[in-house]
JSON list of C-alpha atoms in Angstrom, two decimals:
[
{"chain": "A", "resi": 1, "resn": "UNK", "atom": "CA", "xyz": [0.00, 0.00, 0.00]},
{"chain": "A", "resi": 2, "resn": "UNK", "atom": "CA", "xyz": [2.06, 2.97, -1.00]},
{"chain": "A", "resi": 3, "resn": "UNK", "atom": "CA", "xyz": [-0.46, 5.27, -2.48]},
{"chain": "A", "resi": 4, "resn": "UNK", "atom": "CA", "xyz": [-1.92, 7.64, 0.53]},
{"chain": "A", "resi": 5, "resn": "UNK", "atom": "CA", "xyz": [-5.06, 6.95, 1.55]},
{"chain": "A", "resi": 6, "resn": "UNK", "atom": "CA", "xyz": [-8.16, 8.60, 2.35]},
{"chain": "A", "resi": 7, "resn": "UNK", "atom": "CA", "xyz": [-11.66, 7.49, 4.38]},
{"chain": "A", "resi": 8, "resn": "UNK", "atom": "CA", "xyz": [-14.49, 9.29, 3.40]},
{"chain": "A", "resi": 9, "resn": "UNK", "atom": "CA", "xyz": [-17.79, 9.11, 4.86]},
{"chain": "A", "resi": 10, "resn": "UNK", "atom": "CA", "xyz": [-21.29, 9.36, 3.30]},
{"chain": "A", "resi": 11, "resn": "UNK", "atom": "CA", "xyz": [-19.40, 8.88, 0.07]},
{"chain": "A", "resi": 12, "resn": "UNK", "atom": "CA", "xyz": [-22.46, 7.68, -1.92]},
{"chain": "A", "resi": 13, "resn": "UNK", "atom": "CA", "xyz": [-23.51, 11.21, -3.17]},
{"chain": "A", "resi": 14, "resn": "UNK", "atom": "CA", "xyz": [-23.28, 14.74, -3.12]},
{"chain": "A", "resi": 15, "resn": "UNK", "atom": "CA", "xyz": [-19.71, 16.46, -1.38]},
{"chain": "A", "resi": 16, "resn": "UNK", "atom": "CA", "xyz": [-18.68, 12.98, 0.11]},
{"chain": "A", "resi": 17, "resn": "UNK", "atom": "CA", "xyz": [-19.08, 11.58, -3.45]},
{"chain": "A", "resi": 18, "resn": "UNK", "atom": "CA", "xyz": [-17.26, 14.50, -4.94]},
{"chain": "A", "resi": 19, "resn": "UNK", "atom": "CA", "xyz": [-14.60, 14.38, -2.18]},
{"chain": "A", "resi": 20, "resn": "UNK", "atom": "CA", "xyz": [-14.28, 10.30, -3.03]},
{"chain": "A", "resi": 21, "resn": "UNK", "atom": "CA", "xyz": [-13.65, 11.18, -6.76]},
{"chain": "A", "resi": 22, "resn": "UNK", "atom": "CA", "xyz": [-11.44, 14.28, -6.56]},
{"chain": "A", "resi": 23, "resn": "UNK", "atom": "CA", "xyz": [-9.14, 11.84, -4.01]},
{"chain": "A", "resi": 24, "resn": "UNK", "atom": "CA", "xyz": [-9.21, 9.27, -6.44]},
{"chain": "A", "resi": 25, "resn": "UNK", "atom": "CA", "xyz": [-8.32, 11.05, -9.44]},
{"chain": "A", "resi": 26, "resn": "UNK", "atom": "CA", "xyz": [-5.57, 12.38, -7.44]},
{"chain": "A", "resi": 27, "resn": "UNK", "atom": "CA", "xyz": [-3.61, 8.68, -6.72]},
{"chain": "A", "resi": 28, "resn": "UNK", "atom": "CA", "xyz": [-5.40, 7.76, -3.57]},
{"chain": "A", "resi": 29, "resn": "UNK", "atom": "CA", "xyz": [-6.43, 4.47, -1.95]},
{"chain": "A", "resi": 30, "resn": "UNK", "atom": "CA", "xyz": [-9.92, 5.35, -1.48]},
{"chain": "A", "resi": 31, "resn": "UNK", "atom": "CA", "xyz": [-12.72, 4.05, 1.50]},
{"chain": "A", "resi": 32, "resn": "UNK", "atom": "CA", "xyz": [-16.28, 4.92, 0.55]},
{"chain": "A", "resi": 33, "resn": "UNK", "atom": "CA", "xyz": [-18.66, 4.22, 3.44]},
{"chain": "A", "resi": 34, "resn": "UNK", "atom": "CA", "xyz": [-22.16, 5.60, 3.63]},
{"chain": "A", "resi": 35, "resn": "UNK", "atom": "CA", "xyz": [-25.45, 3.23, 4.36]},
{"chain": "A", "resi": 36, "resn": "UNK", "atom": "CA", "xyz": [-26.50, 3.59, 0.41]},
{"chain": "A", "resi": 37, "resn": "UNK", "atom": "CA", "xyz": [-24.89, 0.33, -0.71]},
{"chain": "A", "resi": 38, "resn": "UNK", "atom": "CA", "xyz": [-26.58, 1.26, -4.60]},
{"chain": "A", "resi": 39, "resn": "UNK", "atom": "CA", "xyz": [-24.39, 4.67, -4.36]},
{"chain": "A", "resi": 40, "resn": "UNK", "atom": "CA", "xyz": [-21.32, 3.26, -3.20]},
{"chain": "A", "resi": 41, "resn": "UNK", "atom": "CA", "xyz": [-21.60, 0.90, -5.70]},
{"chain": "A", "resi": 42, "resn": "UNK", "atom": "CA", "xyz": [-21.69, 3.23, -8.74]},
{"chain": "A", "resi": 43, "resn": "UNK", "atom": "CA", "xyz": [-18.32, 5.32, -6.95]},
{"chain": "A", "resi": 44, "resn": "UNK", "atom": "CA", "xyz": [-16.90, 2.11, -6.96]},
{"chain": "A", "resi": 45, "resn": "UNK", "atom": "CA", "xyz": [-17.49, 1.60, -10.52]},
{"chain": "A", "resi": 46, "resn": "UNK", "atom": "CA", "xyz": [-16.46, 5.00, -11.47]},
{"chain": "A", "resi": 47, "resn": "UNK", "atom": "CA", "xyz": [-13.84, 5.10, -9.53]},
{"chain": "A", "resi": 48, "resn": "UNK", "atom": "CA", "xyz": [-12.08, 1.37, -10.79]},
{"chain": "A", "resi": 49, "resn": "UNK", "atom": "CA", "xyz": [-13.67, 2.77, -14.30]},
{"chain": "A", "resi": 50, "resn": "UNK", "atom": "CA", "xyz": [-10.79, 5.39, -14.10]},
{"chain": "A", "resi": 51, "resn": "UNK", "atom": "CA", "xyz": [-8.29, 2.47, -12.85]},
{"chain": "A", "resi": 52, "resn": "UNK", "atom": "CA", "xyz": [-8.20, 3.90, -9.48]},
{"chain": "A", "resi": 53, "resn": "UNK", "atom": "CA", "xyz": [-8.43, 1.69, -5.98]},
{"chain": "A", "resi": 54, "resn": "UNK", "atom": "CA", "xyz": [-11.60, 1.51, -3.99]},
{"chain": "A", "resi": 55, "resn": "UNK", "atom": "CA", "xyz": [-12.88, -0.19, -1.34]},
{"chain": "A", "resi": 56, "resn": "UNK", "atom": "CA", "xyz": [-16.35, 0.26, -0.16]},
{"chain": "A", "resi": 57, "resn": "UNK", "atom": "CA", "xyz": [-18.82, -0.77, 2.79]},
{"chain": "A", "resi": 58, "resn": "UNK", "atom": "CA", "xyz": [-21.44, -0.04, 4.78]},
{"chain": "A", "resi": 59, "resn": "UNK", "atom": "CA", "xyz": [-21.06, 2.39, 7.81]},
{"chain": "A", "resi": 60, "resn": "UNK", "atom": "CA", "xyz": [-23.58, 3.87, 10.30]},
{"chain": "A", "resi": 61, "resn": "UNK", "atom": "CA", "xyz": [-21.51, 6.35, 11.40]},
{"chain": "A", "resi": 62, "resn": "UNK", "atom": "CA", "xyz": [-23.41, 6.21, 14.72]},
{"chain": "A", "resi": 63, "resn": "UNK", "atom": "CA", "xyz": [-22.15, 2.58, 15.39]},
{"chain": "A", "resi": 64, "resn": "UNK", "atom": "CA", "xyz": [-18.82, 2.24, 16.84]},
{"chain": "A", "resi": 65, "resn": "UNK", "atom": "CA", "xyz": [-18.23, -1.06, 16.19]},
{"chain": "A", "resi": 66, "resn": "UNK", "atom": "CA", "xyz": [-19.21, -0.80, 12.70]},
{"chain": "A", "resi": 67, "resn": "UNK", "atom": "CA", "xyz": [-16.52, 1.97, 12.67]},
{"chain": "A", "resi": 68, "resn": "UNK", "atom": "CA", "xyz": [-14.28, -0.42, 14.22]},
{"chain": "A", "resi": 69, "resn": "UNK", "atom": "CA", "xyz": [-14.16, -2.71, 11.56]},
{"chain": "A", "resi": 70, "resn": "UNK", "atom": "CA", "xyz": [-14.28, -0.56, 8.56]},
{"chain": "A", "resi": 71, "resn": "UNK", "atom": "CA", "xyz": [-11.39, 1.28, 9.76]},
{"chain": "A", "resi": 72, "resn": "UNK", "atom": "CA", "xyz": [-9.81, -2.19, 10.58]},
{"chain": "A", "resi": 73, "resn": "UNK", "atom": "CA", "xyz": [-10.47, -3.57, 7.07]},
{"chain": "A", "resi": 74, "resn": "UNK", "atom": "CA", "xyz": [-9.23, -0.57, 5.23]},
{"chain": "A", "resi": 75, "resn": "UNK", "atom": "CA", "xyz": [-5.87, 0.26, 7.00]},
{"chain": "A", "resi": 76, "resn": "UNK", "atom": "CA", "xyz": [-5.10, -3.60, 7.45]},
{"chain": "A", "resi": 77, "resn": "UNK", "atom": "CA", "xyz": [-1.88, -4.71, 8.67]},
{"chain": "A", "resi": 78, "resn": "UNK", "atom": "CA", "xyz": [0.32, -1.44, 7.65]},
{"chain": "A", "resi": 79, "resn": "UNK", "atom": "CA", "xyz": [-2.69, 0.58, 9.74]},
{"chain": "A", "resi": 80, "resn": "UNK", "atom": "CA", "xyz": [-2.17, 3.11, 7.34]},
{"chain": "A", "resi": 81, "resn": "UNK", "atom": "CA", "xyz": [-4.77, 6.36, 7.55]},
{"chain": "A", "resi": 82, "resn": "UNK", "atom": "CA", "xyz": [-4.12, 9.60, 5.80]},
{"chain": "A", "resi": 83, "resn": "UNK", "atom": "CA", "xyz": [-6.92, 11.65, 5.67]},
{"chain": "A", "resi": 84, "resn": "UNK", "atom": "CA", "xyz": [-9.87, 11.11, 7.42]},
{"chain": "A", "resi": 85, "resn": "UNK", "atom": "CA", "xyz": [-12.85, 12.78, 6.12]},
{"chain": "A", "resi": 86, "resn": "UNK", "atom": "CA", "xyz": [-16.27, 13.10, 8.33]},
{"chain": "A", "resi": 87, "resn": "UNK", "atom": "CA", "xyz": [-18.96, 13.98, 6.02]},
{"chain": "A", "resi": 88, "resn": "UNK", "atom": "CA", "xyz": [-22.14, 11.82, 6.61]},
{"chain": "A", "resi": 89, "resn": "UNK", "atom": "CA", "xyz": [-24.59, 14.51, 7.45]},
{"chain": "A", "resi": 90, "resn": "UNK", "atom": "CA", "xyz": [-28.32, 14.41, 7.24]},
{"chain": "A", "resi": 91, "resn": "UNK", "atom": "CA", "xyz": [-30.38, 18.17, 7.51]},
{"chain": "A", "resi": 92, "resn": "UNK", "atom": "CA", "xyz": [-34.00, 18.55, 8.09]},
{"chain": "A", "resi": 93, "resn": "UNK", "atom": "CA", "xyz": [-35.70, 22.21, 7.53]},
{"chain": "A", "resi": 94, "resn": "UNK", "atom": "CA", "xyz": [-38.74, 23.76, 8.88]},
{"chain": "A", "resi": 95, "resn": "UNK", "atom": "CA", "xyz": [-39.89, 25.42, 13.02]},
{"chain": "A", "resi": 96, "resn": "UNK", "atom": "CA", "xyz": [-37.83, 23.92, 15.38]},
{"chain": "A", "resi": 97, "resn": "UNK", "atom": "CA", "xyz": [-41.13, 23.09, 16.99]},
{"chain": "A", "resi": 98, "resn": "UNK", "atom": "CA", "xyz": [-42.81, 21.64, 13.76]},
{"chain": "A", "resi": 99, "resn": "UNK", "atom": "CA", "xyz": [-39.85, 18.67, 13.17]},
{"chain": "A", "resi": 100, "resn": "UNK", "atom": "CA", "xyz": [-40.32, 15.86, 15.45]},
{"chain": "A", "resi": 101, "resn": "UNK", "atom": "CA", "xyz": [-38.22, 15.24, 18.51]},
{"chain": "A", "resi": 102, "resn": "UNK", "atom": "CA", "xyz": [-37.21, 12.12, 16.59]},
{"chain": "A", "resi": 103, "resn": "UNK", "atom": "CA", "xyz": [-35.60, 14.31, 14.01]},
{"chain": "A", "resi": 104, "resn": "UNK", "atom": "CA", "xyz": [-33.98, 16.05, 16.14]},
{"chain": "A", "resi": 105, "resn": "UNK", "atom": "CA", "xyz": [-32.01, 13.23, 17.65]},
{"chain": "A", "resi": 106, "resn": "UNK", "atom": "CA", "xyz": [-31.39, 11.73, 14.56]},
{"chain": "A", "resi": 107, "resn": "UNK", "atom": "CA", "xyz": [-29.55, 15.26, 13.36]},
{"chain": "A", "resi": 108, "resn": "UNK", "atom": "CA", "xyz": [-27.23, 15.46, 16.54]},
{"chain": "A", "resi": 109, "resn": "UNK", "atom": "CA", "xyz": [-26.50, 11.57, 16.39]},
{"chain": "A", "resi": 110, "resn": "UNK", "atom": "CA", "xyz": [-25.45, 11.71, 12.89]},
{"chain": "A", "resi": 111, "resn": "UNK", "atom": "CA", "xyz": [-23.74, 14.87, 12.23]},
{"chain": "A", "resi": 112, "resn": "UNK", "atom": "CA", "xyz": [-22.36, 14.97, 15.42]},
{"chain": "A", "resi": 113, "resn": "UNK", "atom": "CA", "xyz": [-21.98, 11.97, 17.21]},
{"chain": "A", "resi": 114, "resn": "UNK", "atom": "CA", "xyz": [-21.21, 10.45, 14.63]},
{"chain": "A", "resi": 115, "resn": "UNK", "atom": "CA", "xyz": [-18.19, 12.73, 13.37]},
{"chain": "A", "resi": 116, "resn": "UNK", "atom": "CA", "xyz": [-17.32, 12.11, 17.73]},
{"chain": "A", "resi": 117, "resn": "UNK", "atom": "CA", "xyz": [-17.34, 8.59, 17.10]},
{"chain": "A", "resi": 118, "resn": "UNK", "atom": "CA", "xyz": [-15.01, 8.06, 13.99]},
{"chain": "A", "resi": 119, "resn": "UNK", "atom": "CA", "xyz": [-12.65, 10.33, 15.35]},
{"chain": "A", "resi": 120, "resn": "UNK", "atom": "CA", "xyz": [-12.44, 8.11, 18.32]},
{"chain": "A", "resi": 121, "resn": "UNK", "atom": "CA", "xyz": [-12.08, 5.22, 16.38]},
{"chain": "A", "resi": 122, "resn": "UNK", "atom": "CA", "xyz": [-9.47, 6.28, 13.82]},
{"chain": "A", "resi": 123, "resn": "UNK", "atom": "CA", "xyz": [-7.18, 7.98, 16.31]},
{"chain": "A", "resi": 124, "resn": "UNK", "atom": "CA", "xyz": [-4.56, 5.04, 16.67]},
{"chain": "A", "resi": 125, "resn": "UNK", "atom": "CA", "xyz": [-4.73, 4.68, 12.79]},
{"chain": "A", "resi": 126, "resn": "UNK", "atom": "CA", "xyz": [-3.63, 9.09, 12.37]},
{"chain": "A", "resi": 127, "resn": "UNK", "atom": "CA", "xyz": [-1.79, 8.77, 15.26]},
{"chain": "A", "resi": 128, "resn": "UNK", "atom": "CA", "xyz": [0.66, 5.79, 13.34]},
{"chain": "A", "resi": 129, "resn": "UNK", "atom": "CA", "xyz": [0.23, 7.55, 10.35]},
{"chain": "A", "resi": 130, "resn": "UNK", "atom": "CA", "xyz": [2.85, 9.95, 9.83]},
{"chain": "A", "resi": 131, "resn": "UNK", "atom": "CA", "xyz": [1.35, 13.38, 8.99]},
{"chain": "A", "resi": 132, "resn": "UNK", "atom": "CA", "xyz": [-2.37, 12.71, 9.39]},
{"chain": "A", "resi": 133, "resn": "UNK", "atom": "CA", "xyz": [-5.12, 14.70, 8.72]},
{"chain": "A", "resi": 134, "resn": "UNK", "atom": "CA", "xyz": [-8.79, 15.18, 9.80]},
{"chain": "A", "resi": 135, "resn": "UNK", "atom": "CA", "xyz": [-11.49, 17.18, 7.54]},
{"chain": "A", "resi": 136, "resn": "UNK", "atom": "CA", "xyz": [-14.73, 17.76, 9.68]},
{"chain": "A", "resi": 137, "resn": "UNK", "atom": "CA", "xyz": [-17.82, 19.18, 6.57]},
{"chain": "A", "resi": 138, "resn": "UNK", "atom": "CA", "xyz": [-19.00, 21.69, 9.75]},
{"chain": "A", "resi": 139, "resn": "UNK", "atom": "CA", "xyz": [-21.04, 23.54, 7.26]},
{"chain": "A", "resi": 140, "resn": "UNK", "atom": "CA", "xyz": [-21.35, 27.51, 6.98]},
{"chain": "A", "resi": 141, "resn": "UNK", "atom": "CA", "xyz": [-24.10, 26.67, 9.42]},
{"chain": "A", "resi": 142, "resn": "UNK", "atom": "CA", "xyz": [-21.47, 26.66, 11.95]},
{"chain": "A", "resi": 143, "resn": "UNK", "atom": "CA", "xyz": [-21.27, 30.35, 11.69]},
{"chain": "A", "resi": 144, "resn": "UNK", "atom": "CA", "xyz": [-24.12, 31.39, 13.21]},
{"chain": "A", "resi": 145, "resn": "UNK", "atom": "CA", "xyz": [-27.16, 29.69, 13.94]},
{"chain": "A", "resi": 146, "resn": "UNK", "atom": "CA", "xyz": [-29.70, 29.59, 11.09]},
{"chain": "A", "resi": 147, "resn": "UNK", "atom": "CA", "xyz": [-33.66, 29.84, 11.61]},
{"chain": "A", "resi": 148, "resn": "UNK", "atom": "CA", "xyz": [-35.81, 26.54, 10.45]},
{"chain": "A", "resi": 149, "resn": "UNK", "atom": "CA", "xyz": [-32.06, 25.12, 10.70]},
{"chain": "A", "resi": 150, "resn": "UNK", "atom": "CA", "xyz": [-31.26, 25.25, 14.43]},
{"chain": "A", "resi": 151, "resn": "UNK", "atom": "CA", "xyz": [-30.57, 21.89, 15.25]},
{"chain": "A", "resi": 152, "resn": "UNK", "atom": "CA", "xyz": [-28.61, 21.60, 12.05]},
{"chain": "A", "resi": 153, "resn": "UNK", "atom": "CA", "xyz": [-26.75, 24.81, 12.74]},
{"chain": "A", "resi": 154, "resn": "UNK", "atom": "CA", "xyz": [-26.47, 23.02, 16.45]},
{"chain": "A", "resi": 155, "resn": "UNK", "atom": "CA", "xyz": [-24.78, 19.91, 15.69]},
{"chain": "A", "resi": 156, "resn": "UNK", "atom": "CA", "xyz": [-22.56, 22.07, 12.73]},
{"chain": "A", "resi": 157, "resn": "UNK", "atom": "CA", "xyz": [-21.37, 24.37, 15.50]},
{"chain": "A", "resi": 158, "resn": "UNK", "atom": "CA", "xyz": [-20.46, 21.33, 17.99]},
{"chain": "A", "resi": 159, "resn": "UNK", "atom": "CA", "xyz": [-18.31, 19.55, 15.06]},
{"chain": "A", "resi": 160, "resn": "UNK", "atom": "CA", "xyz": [-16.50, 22.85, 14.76]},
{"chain": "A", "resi": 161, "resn": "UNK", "atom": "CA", "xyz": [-15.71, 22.91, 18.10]},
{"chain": "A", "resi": 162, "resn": "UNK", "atom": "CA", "xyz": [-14.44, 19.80, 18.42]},
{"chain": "A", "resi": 163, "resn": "UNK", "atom": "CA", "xyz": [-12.55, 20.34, 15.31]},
{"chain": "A", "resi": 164, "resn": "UNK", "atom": "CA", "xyz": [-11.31, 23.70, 16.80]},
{"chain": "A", "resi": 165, "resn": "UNK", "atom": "CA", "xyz": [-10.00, 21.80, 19.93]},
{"chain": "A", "resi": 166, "resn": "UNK", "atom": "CA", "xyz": [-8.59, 18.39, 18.27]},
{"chain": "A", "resi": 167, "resn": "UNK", "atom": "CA", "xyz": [-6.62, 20.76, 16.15]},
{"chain": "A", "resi": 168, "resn": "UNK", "atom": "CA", "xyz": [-4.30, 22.11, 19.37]},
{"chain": "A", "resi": 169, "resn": "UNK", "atom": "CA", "xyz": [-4.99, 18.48, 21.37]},
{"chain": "A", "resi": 170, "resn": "UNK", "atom": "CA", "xyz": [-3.69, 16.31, 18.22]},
{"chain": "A", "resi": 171, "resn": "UNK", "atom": "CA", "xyz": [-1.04, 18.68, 17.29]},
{"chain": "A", "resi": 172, "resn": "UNK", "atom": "CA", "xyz": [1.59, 17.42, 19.39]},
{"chain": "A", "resi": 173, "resn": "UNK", "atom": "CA", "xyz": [1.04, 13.79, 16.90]},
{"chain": "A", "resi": 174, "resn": "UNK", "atom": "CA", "xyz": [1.36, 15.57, 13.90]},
{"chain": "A", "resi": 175, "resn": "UNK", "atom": "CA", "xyz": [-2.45, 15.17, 13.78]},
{"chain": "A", "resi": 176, "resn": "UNK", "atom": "CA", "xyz": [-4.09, 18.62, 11.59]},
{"chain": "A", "resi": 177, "resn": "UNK", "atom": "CA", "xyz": [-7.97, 18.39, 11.93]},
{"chain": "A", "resi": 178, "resn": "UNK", "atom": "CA", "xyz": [-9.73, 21.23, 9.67]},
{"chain": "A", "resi": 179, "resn": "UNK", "atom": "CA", "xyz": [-12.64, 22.08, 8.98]},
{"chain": "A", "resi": 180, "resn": "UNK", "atom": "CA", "xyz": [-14.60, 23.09, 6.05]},
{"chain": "A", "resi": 181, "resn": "UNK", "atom": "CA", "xyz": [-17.69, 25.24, 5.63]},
{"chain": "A", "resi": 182, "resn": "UNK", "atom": "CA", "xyz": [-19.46, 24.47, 2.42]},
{"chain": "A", "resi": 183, "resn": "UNK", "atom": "CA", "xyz": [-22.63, 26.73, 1.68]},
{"chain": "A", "resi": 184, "resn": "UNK", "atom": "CA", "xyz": [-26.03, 24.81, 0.22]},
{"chain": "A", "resi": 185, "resn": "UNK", "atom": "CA", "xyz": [-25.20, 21.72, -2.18]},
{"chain": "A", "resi": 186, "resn": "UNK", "atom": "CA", "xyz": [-27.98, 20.57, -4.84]},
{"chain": "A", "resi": 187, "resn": "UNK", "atom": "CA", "xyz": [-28.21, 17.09, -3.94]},
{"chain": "A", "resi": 188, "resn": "UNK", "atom": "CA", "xyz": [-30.92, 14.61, -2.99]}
]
């Protein structure tokens, strides 16, 4: 394994499918994890399509043991993690009092915990990995907090945060964990 790689999360569409491609164009060992099997299926064709490497798999971010062994099966014996990107995000619109509690949860336990719990996970793999690095999608709904967003905005301005803080905590492994802000994206 001597190409760099790169896990990417929610890689079945929109910026995580993007962010899959653009790595994979660019010589990287690509992971594409999400909980769409059909569109990790097609990256995986596009990506081989273009004669890069792939590997795929289901991953509910929220599931730490699921994490576990993704991460395990990727790295494998060389334990090898480059870039570590937390996208898998879900956003529901409308009065915070009008979206059910349910979604609610759902919001913070994906965009958040789940970012919390990969992280966690993958920090032996960046910490063996010699210049390592995190990308956290916080959203520009991390700036401020957004009406008929504000749990979105919530969770967005909790990964930055924690972003914010791993960056000075993981420095002294040669650990950089950024963040990026991307405005609206037309996908499904």
């Amino acid at each position: 394994m001597s190409s760099p790689t790169v896990f990417v999360t929610g890689a079945a569409a929109g910026i995580g499918r993007a962010t899959a491609l653009a790595f994979a164009r660019r010589g990287y060992r690509v992971g594409g994890y999400d909980i769409d099997l059909a569109g990790l299926e097609t990256l995986r064709d596009e990506i081989t399509e273009h004669g890069g490497e792939v590997v795929i798999g289901r991953l509910d971010v929220t599931n730490a043991q699921e994490w576990a062994e993704q991460l395990e099966q990727f790295a494998g014996p060389s334990r090898r993690l480059d870039i570590l990107v937390n996208n898998a995000g879900v956003l529901t619109t409308g009065a915070f009092q009008d979206v059910p509690l349910k979604t609610h949860q759902q919001m913070v336990d994906i965009n958040f915990y789940g970012a919390l719990t990969g992280l966690h996970t993958a920090f032996p793999y960046l910490r063996e990995t010699p210049r390592a690095q995190v990308v956290n999608m916080c959203s520009a709904s991390a700036i401020y907090g957004q009406p008929e967003l504000a749990t979105y905005s919530a969770t967005k301005f909790a990964l930055r945060a924690l972003t914010e803080a791993l960056e000075l905590e993981w420095r002294r492994y040669g650990i950089r964990v950024l963040a990026m802000w991307p405005l609206f994206v037309a996908t499904a």
